[in-house]
Amino acid sequence: MRGVYDPWIVLLSIVVAVAASYASLYVLVRARRGGLRLLGSATTLGCGVWSMHFVGMLAFSLPIPLSYEWGATVLSCLVAVGGAALALLALERLGEGRAGVGAAALLLGAGISGMHYLGMAAIPLRPGIVFQPGLTALSVLIAVLASGAALTLALRLRANALALWPRRRRKLTAALAMGAAIAGMHYVGMAAARFAPDSVCSGTAGSLDSNLLAMAVGTLALIGLALAMAVARYKQATPTIGATLALLVVACVLPAVLLVAGAIYFQYERERDQMLRDAVATARVLSIAVERDLASVESALQALATSPYVAADDLAALHRQALLMMPSLNAANIYVTDNGGRQLLNTLRPYGALMPPTGNPAQVQAVFSSGRAQVSGLYIGALSRRPTVALGVPVRIGGRVKYYLGASMSTDRLNALLRSQRLPSSWIVAVHDRAGVIMARTHESARFLGQPASPDLQRALGREPEGTLEGVTREGVRVMAAFTQSVDSGWVVSIGIPKRELLAGMRRSLWIGAVISAVSLGFGLLMATLLGRRISGALHALVGPARDLSRAERFVAPPATVVEIDLLAEALEKTSQVLFRTQYQAQHDDLTGLANRTLLFEIARQQVELCDRRRVEMALLFVDLDGFK
């Protein structure tokens, strides 16, 4: 059994892989020793890699509906986090040399590989998935090498003292390489999987399709990684204003995104339930239309069965009367058989012509034994050699059933009846006989005529005669289906609504929500960066004058762009005036206003320091005039 990939979800998985790599490098570069720091870094790295893996899994689909066991899925995420935690612990215990990096790479690679193959095992397929040893070993090798490269890059970035922007470029390049390696490991591991042609997923598929689930996981993963980066930046020794504002933006955007996603999902649930209820009602209407068509044929046959030619046992005259009824009956032919199934007359042949036995002897026997009208399933007509359905009534002479009177109807009539209902062209509508064999279909009727209904529909019919289900059609289209079974004929009418159409509105809303969330998050972070730079710039402008104030120089307040900083500058300027006034009073005589000993010592100290810097000599003349110095 071959699977296919959705290219857009594959692209999303690669984006998540690169984002997870960048966030992991960002957190690892800023990680310090300690249990909480190590756990936070391991959670960011493990959950980021797991998110990429799960989105990549959702990009893959088989001709059968897939589901995931939540226990194994959650356990796979814990394995990834555990592998990352053990790798970082090995770095702390063994150091950041070759031995430490090698051990950490093995542990992290084992965690990533275990996460991948445990996540694959979360699909309850029977028979199970078989993996090619060569590709499996290659995927594990890629995981170990990618882990080693990522850890080496993270350590080099942490030890690198280059400027900010060159370091960011190196970090982005490292994230691209690491993300490509992680994605390569995942898809090599997927290529190693082999699925049996008769595989069946024993779980129950969820109501959301893989596109929506991948979009939700990818969006939440990206926002979660952004939050982890903001927390890592905030948790530095002294958080900056920009880091605080970025954390505030992410913390505000994330709940809004979750609320919008929840509202969209609940709206989808209501619309889906309403659409399925309408589909069940439409299936009932179609079943009634089919039954009405059969009832009109039965009424005509019942009228023909009471013909005076029947009482006279004049089959030649009955043959002529049947030919006259054919245009109004809209049937392929009318025929009469005896109890043994031998055709006595058929409007497809002249009366008295040699004819083969009926192609549906079981229905003939059912009419003779029950004495009631019977509707057949699909069979091949003895004369027409085409797929046919028949309705037969008993012909009574002298109070007992002597003949079987039937009318054959081509499946084209049922197809025309389905097309006349003017249902949406994408809906897959089919009519099945009581054995589940397809008799008419709006899509590829010639291809699937006479084949059994899809296994999903057969299982649902085994549980109840009417309801809804989620499954896959004969051509592999994922649908939400409604079906109903007629009590009289036993025929089943099913309506399959493609999930892409059913979820089109929700998918559009989610894409809009994801774009708006991303734009909101990006705009918020941009504004946080700009505001942080504005505030920090205004504060940095105060640093120089404040240092001048510490050197007993007059404070000159720079122009401020923030009211609070302007108030701070005003307070510092007033403080400068008070300090200069106090300094003047301390260095001058109150009576004469002349400089005192304190000022003399201060000037002498400054001159000594100036001469030391200029490497010149200094002379001090001290004059004492009768005690007045």
XYZ file of C-alpha atoms in Angstrom:
629
model
C 0.000 0.000 0.000
C 1.464 3.335 -1.080
C 1.000 6.583 0.773
C 1.027 10.152 -0.519
C 2.207 13.438 0.983
C 0.446 16.779 1.076
C 3.163 19.195 -0.168
C 1.829 22.140 1.826
C 1.893 20.205 5.100
C 5.391 18.941 4.240
C 6.457 22.572 3.804
C 4.826 23.429 7.135
C 6.742 20.597 8.832
C 10.039 21.933 7.467
C 9.169 25.437 8.699
C 8.394 23.999 12.137
C 11.699 22.071 12.067
C 13.711 25.221 11.273
C 11.785 27.242 13.867
C 12.309 24.510 16.457
C 16.038 24.424 15.638
C 16.356 28.210 15.939
C 14.432 28.279 19.225
C 16.479 25.374 20.576
C 19.757 27.076 19.663
C 18.447 30.311 21.152
C 17.541 28.598 24.432
C 20.712 26.482 24.543
C 22.927 29.528 23.978
C 21.289 31.257 26.947
C 21.036 28.140 29.131
C 22.827 28.188 32.459
C 23.448 25.407 34.887
C 20.549 24.309 37.043
C 17.642 21.858 37.017
C 14.947 24.292 35.875
C 17.142 25.757 33.143
C 18.020 22.285 31.884
C 14.368 21.176 31.945
C 13.264 24.278 30.048
C 15.916 23.803 27.365
C 15.105 20.083 27.038
C 11.364 20.780 26.796
C 11.883 23.388 24.076
C 14.141 21.124 22.031
C 12.089 17.925 22.538
C 8.660 19.479 21.945
C 9.937 21.386 18.922
C 11.302 18.242 17.272
C 8.138 16.308 18.210
C 5.938 19.012 16.672
C 7.847 18.730 13.395
C 7.510 14.940 13.503
C 3.763 15.023 14.172
C 3.093 17.594 11.445
C 5.184 15.458 9.076
C 3.115 12.410 10.040
C -0.091 14.310 9.298
C 1.281 15.180 5.854
C 1.261 11.453 5.060
C -1.945 9.661 4.114
C -2.893 6.154 3.008
C -5.931 5.013 1.012
C -7.505 4.105 4.376
C -8.430 6.499 7.213
C -5.708 6.795 9.844
C -5.933 7.549 13.533
C -3.381 7.920 16.333
C -3.391 6.333 19.763
C -3.045 9.207 22.186
C -1.086 7.215 24.762
C 1.720 6.311 22.360
C 1.641 9.792 20.811
C 2.115 11.540 24.166
C 4.761 8.980 25.139
C 6.693 9.750 21.937
C 6.799 13.428 22.947
C 8.058 12.492 26.420
C 10.766 10.325 24.852
C 11.980 13.304 22.797
C 12.025 15.563 25.873
C 13.759 12.850 27.919
C 16.428 12.342 25.276
C 17.105 16.087 25.165
C 17.280 16.270 28.973
C 19.759 13.376 29.157
C 21.869 14.966 26.402
C 22.090 18.307 28.238
C 22.799 16.500 31.515
C 25.656 14.632 29.811
C 27.103 17.967 28.672
C 27.023 19.248 32.235
C 28.591 16.130 33.748
C 31.145 15.267 31.039
C 31.965 18.796 29.956
C 31.769 20.447 26.556
C 34.642 18.554 25.003
C 34.502 15.781 22.437
C 33.477 13.148 24.969
C 30.618 15.243 26.326
C 29.360 16.307 22.893
C 29.629 12.721 21.578
C 27.658 11.254 24.483
C 25.068 14.036 24.256
C 24.693 13.502 20.497
C 24.096 9.769 20.987
C 21.489 10.397 23.691
C 19.715 13.142 21.750
C 19.800 11.135 18.507
C 18.417 8.096 20.328
C 15.646 10.242 21.795
C 14.715 11.661 18.388
C 14.795 8.231 16.728
C 12.789 6.665 19.555
C 10.254 9.486 19.307
C 9.891 8.950 15.550
C 9.412 5.197 15.575
C 7.219 5.254 18.682
C 5.102 7.883 16.917
C 4.856 5.563 13.920
C 3.748 2.765 16.253
C 0.946 5.058 17.482
C -0.901 4.266 14.216
C -2.881 1.095 15.060
C -2.412 -0.688 11.732
C -3.095 -4.398 11.310
C -0.847 -5.923 10.056
C 1.801 -3.690 11.540
C 4.312 -1.489 9.760
C 7.496 -3.200 8.505
C 10.690 -1.115 8.336
C 13.580 -1.595 5.927
C 16.761 -2.108 8.001
C 19.035 -0.034 5.734
C 16.882 3.102 5.658
C 16.056 2.719 9.337
C 19.762 2.648 10.246
C 20.365 5.640 7.964
C 17.626 7.643 9.677
C 19.135 6.902 13.114
C 22.593 7.910 11.844
C 21.171 11.179 10.484
C 19.522 11.854 13.863
C 22.800 11.321 15.754
C 24.869 13.413 13.321
C 22.262 16.203 13.287
C 22.199 16.178 17.102
C 25.986 16.380 17.289
C 26.106 19.226 14.781
C 23.351 21.113 16.612
C 25.032 20.803 20.007
C 28.408 21.800 18.572
C 26.906 24.867 16.919
C 25.071 25.835 20.098
C 28.246 25.603 22.181
C 30.265 27.578 19.649
C 27.610 30.268 19.492
C 27.547 30.506 23.270
C 31.331 30.859 23.423
C 31.528 33.221 20.450
C 32.118 36.847 21.254
C 31.208 38.226 17.827
C 28.850 41.136 17.363
C 25.092 40.659 17.620
C 24.068 40.621 13.951
C 26.868 38.312 12.718
C 25.960 35.933 15.526
C 22.310 36.036 14.516
C 23.221 35.230 10.943
C 25.290 32.286 12.107
C 22.466 31.121 14.339
C 19.961 31.317 11.461
C 22.338 29.391 9.192
C 22.808 26.777 11.899
C 19.017 26.539 12.377
C 18.472 26.000 8.651
C 21.055 23.224 8.558
C 19.734 21.601 11.725
C 16.089 21.862 10.568
C 16.956 20.292 7.229
C 18.752 17.437 9.021
C 15.788 16.811 11.353
C 13.328 16.854 8.456
C 15.630 14.600 6.457
C 15.776 12.106 9.320
C 11.983 12.078 9.563
C 11.315 11.542 5.873
C 14.081 8.939 5.541
C 12.418 7.115 8.433
C 9.049 7.403 6.677
C 10.597 6.020 3.480
C 11.748 2.997 5.478
C 8.133 2.107 6.363
C 6.298 -0.543 4.343
C 2.524 -0.958 4.578
C 0.744 -4.194 3.698
C -1.867 -3.936 0.887
C -4.614 -5.228 3.191
C -3.734 -2.968 6.128
C -6.619 -1.816 8.301
C -6.470 0.934 10.919
C -8.146 -0.476 14.013
C -8.589 2.932 15.655
C -11.345 5.419 15.063
C -10.442 8.393 12.930
C -11.047 11.748 14.541
C -13.465 14.317 13.256
C -10.698 16.661 12.107
C -8.754 15.871 8.975
C -4.975 15.892 8.830
C -4.760 19.337 7.204
C -6.595 21.034 10.042
C -4.785 19.111 12.748
C -1.406 19.838 11.140
C -2.267 23.518 10.879
C -3.315 23.630 14.536
C -0.217 21.752 15.766
C 2.089 23.812 13.551
C 0.618 27.143 14.656
C 0.685 26.238 18.338
C 4.229 24.906 17.973
C 5.470 28.137 16.390
C 3.780 30.271 19.047
C 5.059 27.982 21.805
C 8.600 28.214 20.445
C 8.333 31.993 20.305
C 7.131 31.972 23.921
C 10.035 29.726 24.935
C 12.491 32.112 23.267
C 10.910 35.069 25.024
C 11.057 33.296 28.397
C 14.676 32.281 27.781
C 15.584 35.854 26.992
C 13.632 37.139 29.966
C 15.229 34.632 32.335
C 18.704 36.042 31.784
C 20.548 37.478 34.793
C 19.023 40.931 34.197
C 16.118 40.987 31.709
C 16.085 43.857 29.258
C 13.128 46.062 28.521
C 12.848 44.519 25.038
C 12.765 40.984 26.455
C 10.099 41.943 28.976
C 7.935 43.555 26.307
C 8.404 40.580 23.923
C 7.338 38.144 26.656
C 4.319 40.328 27.380
C 3.332 40.354 23.695
C 3.580 36.572 23.334
C 1.723 36.010 26.597
C -1.089 38.266 25.370
C -1.291 36.837 21.837
C -1.245 33.145 22.795
C -4.542 33.105 24.767
C -6.226 35.087 21.996
C -5.024 32.580 19.397
C -6.322 29.673 21.480
C -9.693 31.361 21.947
C -10.024 32.084 18.223
C -9.043 28.513 17.317
C -11.547 27.139 19.829
C -14.312 29.374 18.504
C -13.588 28.304 14.921
C -13.602 24.641 15.916
C -16.903 24.853 17.795
C -18.445 26.731 14.871
C -17.219 23.973 12.573
C -18.725 21.325 14.862
C -22.132 23.005 14.666
C -21.957 23.425 10.893
C -20.780 19.835 10.411
C -23.578 18.402 12.546
C -26.138 20.492 10.690
C -24.756 19.424 7.316
C -24.834 15.763 8.323
C -28.413 16.084 9.547
C -29.327 17.649 6.223
C -27.483 14.852 4.397
C -29.458 12.191 6.295
C -32.681 13.973 5.393
C -31.567 14.151 1.755
C -30.754 10.430 1.775
C -34.279 9.759 3.053
C -35.737 11.875 0.263
C -33.667 9.983 -2.318
C -34.751 6.658 -0.841
C -38.372 7.746 -1.038
C -37.852 8.793 -4.671
C -36.378 5.366 -5.488
C -39.214 3.610 -3.656
C -41.758 5.749 -5.486
C -40.217 4.772 -8.794
C -40.335 1.100 -7.822
C -43.915 1.524 -6.603
C -44.990 2.886 -9.988
C -43.476 -0.153 -11.718
C -45.102 -2.475 -9.199
C -48.499 -0.849 -9.713
C -48.247 -1.314 -13.471
C -47.242 -4.957 -13.044
C -50.079 -5.571 -10.604
C -52.497 -4.127 -13.126
C -51.062 -6.324 -15.866
C -51.297 -9.348 -13.567
C -55.075 -8.859 -13.363
C -55.477 -8.707 -17.157
C -58.288 -10.895 -18.573
C -55.659 -12.538 -20.749
C -54.154 -13.933 -17.559
C -57.418 -15.525 -16.484
C -57.751 -17.009 -19.987
C -54.119 -18.145 -19.815
C -53.544 -16.431 -23.172
C -49.831 -15.626 -22.960
C -49.618 -14.462 -26.593
C -52.234 -11.771 -25.940
C -50.517 -10.927 -22.663
C -47.267 -10.470 -24.607
C -48.970 -7.990 -26.946
C -50.479 -6.076 -24.014
C -47.065 -5.928 -22.299
C -45.516 -4.446 -25.443
C -48.178 -1.719 -25.405
C -47.359 -0.926 -21.749
C -43.599 -0.649 -22.273
C -43.432 3.050 -23.256
C -45.362 4.177 -20.178
C -43.636 1.745 -17.838
C -40.150 3.026 -18.655
C -38.646 -0.428 -18.079
C -36.140 -2.392 -20.096
C -38.482 -5.351 -20.598
C -41.399 -7.318 -19.151
C -41.194 -11.065 -18.840
C -43.116 -14.045 -17.439
C -41.575 -17.217 -16.001
C -42.901 -20.377 -14.475
C -41.992 -21.784 -11.071
C -38.811 -23.306 -12.463
C -37.499 -20.011 -13.827
C -38.173 -20.853 -17.485
C -39.090 -17.722 -19.440
C -42.456 -18.052 -21.139
C -42.475 -14.604 -22.719
C -40.194 -11.591 -22.853
C -40.798 -8.299 -24.610
C -37.206 -8.388 -25.858
C -38.112 -11.409 -28.068
C -41.085 -12.298 -30.251
C -43.605 -14.532 -28.558
C -42.730 -18.188 -28.940
C -39.003 -17.558 -29.489
C -36.588 -19.801 -27.692
C -35.261 -18.067 -24.558
C -32.770 -18.952 -21.808
C -33.823 -19.347 -18.163
C -34.158 -16.199 -16.093
C -30.955 -14.666 -14.821
C -32.352 -14.291 -11.292
C -33.965 -17.602 -10.231
C -33.702 -16.764 -6.517
C -36.113 -13.847 -6.870
C -38.566 -16.019 -8.840
C -38.587 -18.579 -6.043
C -39.028 -15.833 -3.445
C -42.145 -14.532 -5.236
C -43.631 -18.025 -5.582
C -42.954 -18.889 -1.940
C -44.085 -15.597 -0.381
C -46.845 -14.667 -2.812
C -45.712 -11.011 -2.573
C -43.858 -8.603 -4.804
C -40.082 -8.774 -4.548
C -37.238 -6.458 -5.588
C -34.032 -8.099 -6.731
C -30.461 -7.109 -6.277
C -28.057 -6.450 -9.120
C -27.668 -9.307 -11.610
C -26.798 -9.853 -15.272
C -29.883 -10.134 -17.503
C -30.215 -13.423 -19.366
C -31.082 -11.715 -22.661
C -29.675 -8.198 -22.337
C -26.383 -9.418 -20.762
C -26.216 -6.136 -18.905
C -26.386 -5.279 -15.194
C -30.032 -5.232 -14.293
C -32.415 -4.994 -11.347
C -35.888 -6.483 -11.448
C -39.205 -6.142 -9.687
C -41.505 -9.151 -9.786
C -45.131 -9.772 -8.730
C -47.077 -13.021 -8.479
C -49.693 -13.904 -11.141
C -52.573 -15.802 -9.556
C -54.908 -18.072 -11.455
C -57.538 -19.953 -9.519
C -56.292 -18.666 -6.188
C -52.721 -19.922 -6.537
C -49.516 -18.383 -7.890
C -49.022 -19.771 -11.377
C -46.612 -17.299 -12.979
C -43.959 -14.785 -12.071
C -44.439 -11.407 -13.816
C -41.374 -9.188 -13.718
C -39.972 -5.962 -15.131
C -36.258 -5.421 -15.617
C -34.804 -1.942 -15.113
C -31.447 -0.809 -16.328
C -29.056 0.769 -13.837
C -29.002 3.800 -16.156
C -32.495 4.562 -14.900
C -31.241 4.729 -11.322
C -28.306 6.900 -12.389
C -30.675 9.272 -14.152
C -32.844 9.378 -11.042
C -29.838 10.353 -8.909
C -28.752 13.042 -11.364
C -32.244 14.524 -11.453
C -31.999 15.446 -7.759
C -29.564 18.296 -8.604
C -27.281 17.659 -5.678
C -23.832 19.305 -5.484
C -21.559 17.818 -8.122
C -18.862 16.966 -5.566
C -21.201 14.789 -3.492
C -20.839 11.055 -4.099
C -24.333 9.518 -4.079
C -24.875 5.794 -4.542
C -27.657 3.198 -4.409
C -26.827 -0.292 -3.101
C -28.930 -3.433 -3.036
C -29.650 -5.289 0.190
C -26.339 -7.197 -0.192
C -24.384 -3.920 -0.341
C -23.590 -4.136 -4.072
C -23.397 -0.813 -5.899
C -26.264 -0.474 -8.421
C -26.005 3.224 -9.284
C -23.565 6.009 -8.554
C -23.111 9.658 -9.448
C -19.309 9.335 -9.793
C -17.587 6.704 -11.958
C -20.662 4.505 -12.044
C -19.318 2.254 -14.810
C -16.119 1.633 -12.845
C -17.726 0.628 -9.557
C -20.991 -0.919 -10.780
C -21.459 -4.356 -9.238
C -18.688 -3.866 -6.669
C -19.391 -4.031 -2.936
C -19.808 -0.887 -0.884
C -16.808 0.527 0.954
C -15.829 -1.390 4.099
C -16.660 1.626 6.246
C -20.242 1.729 4.936
C -20.642 -2.022 5.310
C -19.544 -1.847 8.949
C -21.912 1.033 9.621
C -24.852 -0.816 8.023
C -24.089 -3.773 10.245
C -24.704 -1.545 13.271
C -27.771 0.484 12.240
C -30.029 1.023 9.204
C -29.547 4.796 9.184
C -26.861 7.152 10.384
C -23.617 8.904 9.570
C -19.994 7.842 9.362
C -16.518 9.043 8.484
C -14.653 6.907 5.997
C -13.095 6.473 2.582
C -14.976 5.828 -0.653
C -14.089 3.165 -3.193
C -11.854 5.633 -5.071
C -10.079 6.722 -1.877
C -11.864 10.020 -1.195
C -12.240 10.863 2.485
C -15.877 11.663 3.174
C -18.396 12.300 5.874
C -21.302 10.100 4.781
C -25.003 9.745 5.548
C -26.955 6.614 4.678
C -30.422 5.147 5.028
C -31.831 1.704 4.234
C -35.331 1.190 2.881
C -37.558 -1.087 4.912
C -39.465 -2.344 1.852
C -36.786 -3.004 -0.752
C -33.747 -3.193 1.526
C -31.879 -0.893 -0.833
C -29.445 1.597 0.688
C -28.943 5.197 -0.391
C -25.661 6.784 0.720
C -24.381 10.332 0.339
C -20.666 11.030 0.746
C -19.614 14.645 1.297
C -15.857 15.116 0.687
C -14.142 16.283 3.835
C -12.277 18.910 1.853
C -15.599 20.492 0.977
C -17.047 19.957 4.435
C -14.021 21.585 6.052
C -13.425 24.235 3.418
C -14.977 26.974 5.538
C -13.116 25.932 8.648
C -9.843 25.576 6.783
C -10.282 29.050 5.329
C -11.106 30.438 8.780
C -8.116 28.693 10.317
C -5.782 29.972 7.613
C -7.127 33.485 8.156
C -6.796 33.024 11.909
C -3.255 31.673 11.554
C -2.223 34.542 9.273
C -3.824 37.108 11.573
C -2.175 35.478 14.590
C 1.222 35.449 12.882
C 0.816 39.057 11.729
C -0.389 40.095 15.193
C 2.501 38.306 16.853
C 5.020 39.754 14.397
C 3.554 43.255 14.672
C 3.478 42.984 18.460
C 7.090 41.839 18.600
C 8.086 44.594 16.172
C 6.341 47.218 18.273
C 7.885 45.714 21.421
C 11.327 45.976 19.778
C 10.746 49.562 18.661
C 9.326 50.634 22.003
C 12.088 48.802 23.835
C 14.696 50.590 21.732
C 12.975 53.934 22.310
C 12.830 53.464 26.064
C 16.306 51.961 26.357
C 17.678 54.664 24.058
C 16.214 57.362 26.279
C 17.650 55.639 29.341
C 21.072 55.214 27.713
C 21.025 58.939 26.948
C 20.909 59.559 30.704
C 23.926 57.355 31.433
C 26.571 59.831 30.241
C 25.182 62.889 32.053
C 24.639 60.762 35.161
C 28.305 59.735 35.074
C 29.252 63.409 34.712
C 27.192 64.033 37.800
C 29.265 61.447 39.672
C 32.416 63.380 38.647
C 30.989 66.568 40.125
C 30.207 68.005 36.702
C 26.959 69.777 35.980
C 24.134 67.507 34.746
C 22.600 68.489 31.383
C 19.380 66.579 30.638
C 19.071 65.271 27.041
C 15.744 65.635 25.195
C 13.457 62.754 26.348
C 10.763 60.905 24.362
C 9.062 59.250 27.327
C 7.263 61.202 30.047
C 8.559 59.078 32.909
C 12.161 59.356 31.683
C 11.677 63.103 31.271
C 10.568 63.272 34.922
C 13.648 61.230 35.900
C 15.926 63.628 33.970
C 14.246 66.599 35.661
C 14.797 65.017 39.062
C 18.467 64.347 38.243
C 18.882 67.952 37.084
C 17.433 69.255 40.365
C 19.682 66.849 42.234
C 22.647 68.238 40.268
C 21.733 71.783 41.296
C 21.455 70.791 44.945
C 24.785 68.954 44.782
C 26.528 71.948 43.185
C 25.032 74.278 45.802
C 26.130 71.990 48.616
C 29.556 71.568 47.056
C 29.986 75.360 46.756
C 29.017 75.845 50.355
C 31.462 73.156 51.423
C 34.368 74.610 49.407
C 33.943 78.387 50.107
C 34.022 80.551 53.205
C 30.586 81.794 54.231
C 31.850 85.227 55.279
C 34.234 86.162 52.458
C 33.117 83.784 49.719
C 36.726 82.808 49.156
C 37.833 79.271 48.493
C 38.588 77.247 51.620
C 40.918 74.374 52.387
C 38.509 71.749 50.979
C 38.511 73.385 47.565
C 42.290 73.800 47.735
C 42.704 70.058 48.316
C 40.261 69.216 45.506
C 42.029 71.509 43.012
C 45.412 70.173 44.068
C 44.172 66.563 43.608
C 42.893 67.345 40.130
C 46.151 69.039 39.149
C 48.206 66.112 40.465
C 46.142 63.654 38.426
C 46.476 65.906 35.357
C 50.244 66.071 35.713
C 50.430 62.310 36.163
C 48.545 61.764 32.927
C 50.688 64.288 31.042
C 53.906 63.116 32.745
C 54.952 66.663 33.720
C 56.180 68.177 36.971
C 54.064 70.279 39.303
C 55.006 73.019 41.791
C 52.894 74.145 44.743
C 53.511 77.537 46.362
C 52.255 77.775 49.943
C 52.100 81.293 51.531
C 51.267 81.918 55.177
C 50.715 85.608 56.014
C 50.226 85.978 59.736
C 47.995 82.954 59.993
C 46.031 83.830 56.878
C 46.827 81.196 54.321
